[in-house]
CSV table of C-alpha atoms and ligand atoms in Angstrom, one decimal:
chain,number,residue,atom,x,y,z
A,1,UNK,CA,-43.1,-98.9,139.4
A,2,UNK,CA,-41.6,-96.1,141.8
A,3,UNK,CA,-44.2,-97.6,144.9
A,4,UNK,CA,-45.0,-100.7,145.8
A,5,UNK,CA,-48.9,-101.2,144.6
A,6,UNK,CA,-51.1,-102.6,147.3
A,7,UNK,CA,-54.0,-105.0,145.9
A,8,UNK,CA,-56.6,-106.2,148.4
A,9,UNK,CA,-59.1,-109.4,147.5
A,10,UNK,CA,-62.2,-108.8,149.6
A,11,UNK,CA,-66.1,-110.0,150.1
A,12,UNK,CA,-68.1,-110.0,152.5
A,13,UNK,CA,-69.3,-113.2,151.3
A,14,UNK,CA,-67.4,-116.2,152.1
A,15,UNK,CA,-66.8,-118.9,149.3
A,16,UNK,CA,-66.5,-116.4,146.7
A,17,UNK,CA,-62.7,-117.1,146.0
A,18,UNK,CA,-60.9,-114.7,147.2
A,19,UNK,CA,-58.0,-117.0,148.1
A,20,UNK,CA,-58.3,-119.1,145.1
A,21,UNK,CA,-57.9,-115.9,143.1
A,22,UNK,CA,-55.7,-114.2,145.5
A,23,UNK,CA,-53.3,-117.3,145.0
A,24,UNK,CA,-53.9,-117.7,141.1
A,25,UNK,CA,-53.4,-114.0,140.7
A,26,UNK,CA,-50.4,-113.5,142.0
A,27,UNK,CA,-48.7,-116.4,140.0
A,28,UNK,CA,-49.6,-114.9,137.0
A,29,UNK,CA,-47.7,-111.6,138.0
A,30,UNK,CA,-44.9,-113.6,139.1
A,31,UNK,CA,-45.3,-115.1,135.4
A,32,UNK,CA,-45.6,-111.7,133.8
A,33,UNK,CA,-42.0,-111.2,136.1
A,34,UNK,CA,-43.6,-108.6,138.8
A,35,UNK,CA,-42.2,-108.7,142.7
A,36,UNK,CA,-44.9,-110.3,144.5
A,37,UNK,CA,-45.8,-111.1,148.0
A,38,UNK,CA,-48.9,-112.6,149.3
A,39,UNK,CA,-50.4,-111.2,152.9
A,40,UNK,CA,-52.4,-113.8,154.6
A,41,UNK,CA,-54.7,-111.8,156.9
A,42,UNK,CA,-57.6,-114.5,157.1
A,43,UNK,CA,-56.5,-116.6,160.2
A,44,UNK,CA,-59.0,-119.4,159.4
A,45,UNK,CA,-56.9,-120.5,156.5
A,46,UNK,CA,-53.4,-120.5,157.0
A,47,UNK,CA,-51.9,-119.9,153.3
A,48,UNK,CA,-48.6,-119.7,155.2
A,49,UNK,CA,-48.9,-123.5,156.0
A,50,UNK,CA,-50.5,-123.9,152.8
A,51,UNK,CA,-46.9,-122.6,151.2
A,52,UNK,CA,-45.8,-124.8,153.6
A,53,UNK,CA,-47.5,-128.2,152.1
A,54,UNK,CA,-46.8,-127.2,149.0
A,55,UNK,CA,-42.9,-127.2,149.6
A,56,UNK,CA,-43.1,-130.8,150.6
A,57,UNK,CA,-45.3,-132.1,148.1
A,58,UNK,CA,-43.1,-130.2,145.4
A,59,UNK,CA,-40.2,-130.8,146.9
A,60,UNK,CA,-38.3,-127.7,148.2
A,61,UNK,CA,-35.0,-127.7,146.7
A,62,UNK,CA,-36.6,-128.2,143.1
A,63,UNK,CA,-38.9,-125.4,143.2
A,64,UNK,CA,-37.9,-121.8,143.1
A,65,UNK,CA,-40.1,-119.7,145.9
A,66,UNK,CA,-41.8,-117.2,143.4
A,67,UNK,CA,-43.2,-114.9,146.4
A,68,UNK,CA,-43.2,-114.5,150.1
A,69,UNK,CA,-46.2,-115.3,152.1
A,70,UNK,CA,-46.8,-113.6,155.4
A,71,UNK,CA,-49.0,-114.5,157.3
A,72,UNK,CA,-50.4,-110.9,159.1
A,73,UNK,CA,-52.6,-110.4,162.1
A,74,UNK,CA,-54.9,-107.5,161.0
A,75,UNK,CA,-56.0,-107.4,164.9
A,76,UNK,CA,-53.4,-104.9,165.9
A,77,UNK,CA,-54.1,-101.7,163.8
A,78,UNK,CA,-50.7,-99.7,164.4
A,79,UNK,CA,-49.0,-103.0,163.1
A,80,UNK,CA,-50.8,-102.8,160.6
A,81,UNK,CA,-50.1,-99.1,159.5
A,82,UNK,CA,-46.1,-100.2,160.1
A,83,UNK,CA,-46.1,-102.9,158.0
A,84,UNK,CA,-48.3,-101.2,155.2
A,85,UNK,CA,-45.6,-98.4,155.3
A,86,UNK,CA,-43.0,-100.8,155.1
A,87,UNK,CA,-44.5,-102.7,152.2
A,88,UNK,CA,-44.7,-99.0,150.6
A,89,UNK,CA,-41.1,-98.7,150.3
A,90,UNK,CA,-40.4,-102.5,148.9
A,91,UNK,CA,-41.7,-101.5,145.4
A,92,UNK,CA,-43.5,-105.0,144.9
A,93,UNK,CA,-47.3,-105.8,144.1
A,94,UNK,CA,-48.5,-106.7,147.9
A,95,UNK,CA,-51.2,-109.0,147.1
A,96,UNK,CA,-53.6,-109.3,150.5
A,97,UNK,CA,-56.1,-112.0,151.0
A,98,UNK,CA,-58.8,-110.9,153.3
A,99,UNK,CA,-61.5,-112.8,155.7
A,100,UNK,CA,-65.1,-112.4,154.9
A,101,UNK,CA,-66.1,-110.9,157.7
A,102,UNK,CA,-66.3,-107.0,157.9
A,103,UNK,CA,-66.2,-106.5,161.5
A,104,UNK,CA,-63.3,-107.9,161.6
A,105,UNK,CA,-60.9,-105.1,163.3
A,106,UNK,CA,-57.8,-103.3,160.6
A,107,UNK,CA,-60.1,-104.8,157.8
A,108,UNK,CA,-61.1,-100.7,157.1
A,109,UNK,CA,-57.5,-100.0,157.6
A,110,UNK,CA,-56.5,-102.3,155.5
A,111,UNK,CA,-59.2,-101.1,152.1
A,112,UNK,CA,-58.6,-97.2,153.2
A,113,UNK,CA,-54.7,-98.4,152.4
A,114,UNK,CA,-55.0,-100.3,149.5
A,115,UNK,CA,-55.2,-99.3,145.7
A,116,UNK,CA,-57.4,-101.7,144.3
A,117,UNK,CA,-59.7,-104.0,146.0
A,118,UNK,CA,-60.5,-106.7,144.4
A,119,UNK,CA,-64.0,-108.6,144.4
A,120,UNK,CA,-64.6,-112.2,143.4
A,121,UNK,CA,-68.6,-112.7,143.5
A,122,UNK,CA,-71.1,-115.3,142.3
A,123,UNK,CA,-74.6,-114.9,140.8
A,124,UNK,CA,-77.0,-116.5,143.2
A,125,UNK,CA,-79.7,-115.4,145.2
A,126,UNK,CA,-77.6,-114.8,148.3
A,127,UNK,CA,-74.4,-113.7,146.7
A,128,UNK,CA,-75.1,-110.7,144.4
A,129,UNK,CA,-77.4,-108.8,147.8
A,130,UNK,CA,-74.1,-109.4,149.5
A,131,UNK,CA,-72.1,-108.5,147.3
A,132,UNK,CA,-74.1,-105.5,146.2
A,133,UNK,CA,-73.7,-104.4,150.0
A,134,UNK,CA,-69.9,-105.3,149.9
A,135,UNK,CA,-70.2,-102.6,147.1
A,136,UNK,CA,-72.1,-99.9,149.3
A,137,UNK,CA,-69.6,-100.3,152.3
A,138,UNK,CA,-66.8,-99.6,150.3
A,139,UNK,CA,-68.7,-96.7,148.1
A,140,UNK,CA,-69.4,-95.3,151.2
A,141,UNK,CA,-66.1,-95.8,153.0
A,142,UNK,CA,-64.6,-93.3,150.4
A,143,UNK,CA,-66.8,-91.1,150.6
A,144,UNK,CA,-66.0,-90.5,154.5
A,145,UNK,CA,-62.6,-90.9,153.7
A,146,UNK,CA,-62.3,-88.3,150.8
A,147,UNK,CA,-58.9,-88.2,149.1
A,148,UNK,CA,-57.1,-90.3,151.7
A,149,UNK,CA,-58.7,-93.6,150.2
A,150,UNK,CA,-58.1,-93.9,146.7
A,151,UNK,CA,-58.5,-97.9,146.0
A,152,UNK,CA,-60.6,-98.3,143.2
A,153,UNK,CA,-62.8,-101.5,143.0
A,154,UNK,CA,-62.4,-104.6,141.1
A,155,UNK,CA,-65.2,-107.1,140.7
A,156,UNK,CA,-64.8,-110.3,139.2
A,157,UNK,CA,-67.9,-113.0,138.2
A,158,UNK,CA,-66.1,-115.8,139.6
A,159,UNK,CA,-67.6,-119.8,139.5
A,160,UNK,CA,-69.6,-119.3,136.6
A,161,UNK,CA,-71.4,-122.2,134.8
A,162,UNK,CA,-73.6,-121.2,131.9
A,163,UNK,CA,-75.7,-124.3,132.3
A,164,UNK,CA,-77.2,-122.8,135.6
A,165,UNK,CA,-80.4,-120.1,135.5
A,166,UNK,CA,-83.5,-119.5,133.8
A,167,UNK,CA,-83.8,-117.1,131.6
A,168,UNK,CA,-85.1,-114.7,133.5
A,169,UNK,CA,-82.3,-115.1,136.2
A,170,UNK,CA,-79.3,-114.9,133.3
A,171,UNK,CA,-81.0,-111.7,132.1
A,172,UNK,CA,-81.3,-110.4,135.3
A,173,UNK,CA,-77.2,-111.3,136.3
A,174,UNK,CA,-76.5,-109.2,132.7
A,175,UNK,CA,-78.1,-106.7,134.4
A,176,UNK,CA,-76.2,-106.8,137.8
A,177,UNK,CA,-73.1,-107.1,135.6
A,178,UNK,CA,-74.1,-103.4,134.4
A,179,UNK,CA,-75.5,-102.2,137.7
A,180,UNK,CA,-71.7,-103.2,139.5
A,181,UNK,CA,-70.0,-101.6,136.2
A,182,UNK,CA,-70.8,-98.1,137.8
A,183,UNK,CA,-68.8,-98.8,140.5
A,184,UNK,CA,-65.6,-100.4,139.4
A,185,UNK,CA,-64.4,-102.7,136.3
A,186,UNK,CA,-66.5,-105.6,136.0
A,187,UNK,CA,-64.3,-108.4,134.2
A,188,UNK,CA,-65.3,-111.2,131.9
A,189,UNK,CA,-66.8,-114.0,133.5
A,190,UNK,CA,-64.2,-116.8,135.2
A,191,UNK,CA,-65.9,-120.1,134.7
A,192,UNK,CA,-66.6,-123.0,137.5
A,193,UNK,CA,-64.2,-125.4,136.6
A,194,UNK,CA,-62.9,-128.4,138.8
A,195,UNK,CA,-58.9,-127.3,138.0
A,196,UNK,CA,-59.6,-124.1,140.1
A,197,UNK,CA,-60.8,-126.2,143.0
A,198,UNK,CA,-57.3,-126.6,144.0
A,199,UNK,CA,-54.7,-124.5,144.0
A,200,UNK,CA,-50.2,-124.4,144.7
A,201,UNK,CA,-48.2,-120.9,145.9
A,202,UNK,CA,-45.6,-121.9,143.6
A,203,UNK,CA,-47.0,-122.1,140.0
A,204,UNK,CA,-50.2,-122.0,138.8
A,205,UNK,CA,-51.8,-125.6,138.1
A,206,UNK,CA,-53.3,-126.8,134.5
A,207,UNK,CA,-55.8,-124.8,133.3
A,208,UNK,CA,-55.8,-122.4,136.0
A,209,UNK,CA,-53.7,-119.6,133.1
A,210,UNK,CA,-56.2,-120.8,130.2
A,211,UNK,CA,-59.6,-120.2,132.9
A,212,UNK,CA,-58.3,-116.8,134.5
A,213,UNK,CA,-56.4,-115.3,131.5
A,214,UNK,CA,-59.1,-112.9,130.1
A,215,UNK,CA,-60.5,-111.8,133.8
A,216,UNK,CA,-56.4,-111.9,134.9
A,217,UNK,CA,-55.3,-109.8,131.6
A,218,UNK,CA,-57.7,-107.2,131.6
A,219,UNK,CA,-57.2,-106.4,135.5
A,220,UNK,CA,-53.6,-106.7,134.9
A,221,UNK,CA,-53.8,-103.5,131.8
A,222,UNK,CA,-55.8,-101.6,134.3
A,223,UNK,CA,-53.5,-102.1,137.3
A,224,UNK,CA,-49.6,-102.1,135.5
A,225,UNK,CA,-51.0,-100.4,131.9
A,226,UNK,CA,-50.1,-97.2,132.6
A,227,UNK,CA,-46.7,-98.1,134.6
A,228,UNK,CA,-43.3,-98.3,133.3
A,229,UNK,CA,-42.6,-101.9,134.6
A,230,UNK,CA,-39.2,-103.3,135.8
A,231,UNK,CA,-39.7,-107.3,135.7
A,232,UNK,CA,-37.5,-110.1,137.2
A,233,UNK,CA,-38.0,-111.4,133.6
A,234,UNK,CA,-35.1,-108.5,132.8
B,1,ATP,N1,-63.6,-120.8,139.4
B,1,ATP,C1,-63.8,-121.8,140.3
B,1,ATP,N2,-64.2,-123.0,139.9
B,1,ATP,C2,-64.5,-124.0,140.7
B,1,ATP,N3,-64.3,-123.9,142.1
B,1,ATP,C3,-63.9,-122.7,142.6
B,1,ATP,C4,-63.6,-121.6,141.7
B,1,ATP,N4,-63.2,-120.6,142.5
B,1,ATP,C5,-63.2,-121.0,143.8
B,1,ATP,N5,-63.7,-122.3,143.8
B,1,ATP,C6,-63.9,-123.1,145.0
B,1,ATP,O1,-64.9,-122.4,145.8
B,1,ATP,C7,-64.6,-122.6,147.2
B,1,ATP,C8,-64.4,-121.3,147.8
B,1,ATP,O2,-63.3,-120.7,147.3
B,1,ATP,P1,-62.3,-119.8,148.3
B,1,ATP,O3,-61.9,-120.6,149.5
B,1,ATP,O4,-61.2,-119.3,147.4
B,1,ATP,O5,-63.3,-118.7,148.7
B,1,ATP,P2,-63.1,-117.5,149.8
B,1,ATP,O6,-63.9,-116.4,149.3
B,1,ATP,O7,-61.7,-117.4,150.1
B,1,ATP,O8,-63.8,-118.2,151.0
B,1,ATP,P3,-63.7,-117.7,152.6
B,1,ATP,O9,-64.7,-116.6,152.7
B,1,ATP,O10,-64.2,-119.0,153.3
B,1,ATP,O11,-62.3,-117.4,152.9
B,1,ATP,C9,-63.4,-123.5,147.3
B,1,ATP,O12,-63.8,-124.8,147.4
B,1,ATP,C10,-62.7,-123.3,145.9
B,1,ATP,O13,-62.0,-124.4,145.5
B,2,MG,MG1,-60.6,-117.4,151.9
């Protein structure tokens, strides 16, 4: 890895789990021995204090910190340029959580400068239009962009439970599946499960590995695949 790789979770959706996956995410990279921060740029949920809480419920002197979180203010756009050149030079996987609301100012900074943007979505009635226009915005970004914007997009069916649909709505999600598979890899299916309600920033909790692995695997091969990797795992 000769650069730092910058990964961005982002909907325009709320509730989709960006955050949860944001978190879960980047302890299995840690697991798989990358250099990891986390950026917390969504000021309504301070994963900064969340690190915090965690420390004292896990103790902090047993636990070894497996990444950094920053907390980062995406309101001040040349900040924001600094610190994404400065993360450039780090060589780590910069993992960004980002708030669901796209109006929010550096947020177009912040997808121009990242190389893969990843998107947590659900299939309900409200969720997959939103998502779908989530989809356009950044389609569209790179096209007014043009070679400076490079991120490629990531979606992920997130909070799935098989017991919920008819059959003509199930069909009709296979078909959305497709539909977003033109614009970026669609991965398999992470399920609704009530271990992924919670979450820790310093290890992944039970069941959160054996629910994410497929989704986490296949977006880890098309992110590190091609690299030549230098772990912490030596
Ligand atoms: N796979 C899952 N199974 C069960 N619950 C989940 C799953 N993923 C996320 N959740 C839950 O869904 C809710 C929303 O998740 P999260 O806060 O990560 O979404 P978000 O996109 O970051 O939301 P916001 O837009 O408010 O920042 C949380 O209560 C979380 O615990
Ligand atoms: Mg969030």
């Amino acid at each position: 890895m000769d650069e730092s790789i910058i990964i961005t979770f982002a909907n325009q959706k709320g509730g989709v789990g960006k955050t949860t996956l944001c978190v879960t995410f980047a302890n299995f990279l840690v697991k798989k021995g990358l250099p990891v921060i986390v950026v917390d740029c969504d000021s309504q949920e301070s994963l900064a204090q969340r690190r915090e809480s965690d420390l004292k419920r896990y103790g902090s002197e047993e636990v070894e910190i497996p990444y950094e979180v920053l907390p980062f203010s995406l309101n001040k756009e040349e900040a924001l340029f600094n610190f994404i050149g400065n993360i450039r030079k780090t060589r780590c996987v910069a993992i960004f959580d980002s708030p669901g609301n796209l109006k929010q100012q550096g947020l177009v900074t912040l997808f121009a400068n990242s190389d893969y943007i990843i998107c947590p979505y659900h299939y309900d009635r409200t969720t997959i239009p939103s998502t779908a226009t989530f989809i356009a915005f950044i389609q569209n970004l790179k096209k007014a962009m043009g070679r400076k914007m490079t991120a490629e997009l990531i979606l992920v069916p997130n909070r799935h439970d098989a017991r919920v649909g008819t059959k003509t709505e199930r069909e009709l999600w296979d078909e959305t599946g497709k539909t977003f598979s033109r614009y970026g890899l669609v991965t398999p299916r992470i399920s609704m499960k009530a271990d992924m309600e919670r979450f820790c920033t310093l290890s992944d909790l039970d069941g959160q590995l054996e629910i994410t692995q497929e989704a986490y695997d296949l977006i880890y091969n098309k992110i590190f695949g091609h690299l030549e990797i230098e772990t912490n795992n030596g």
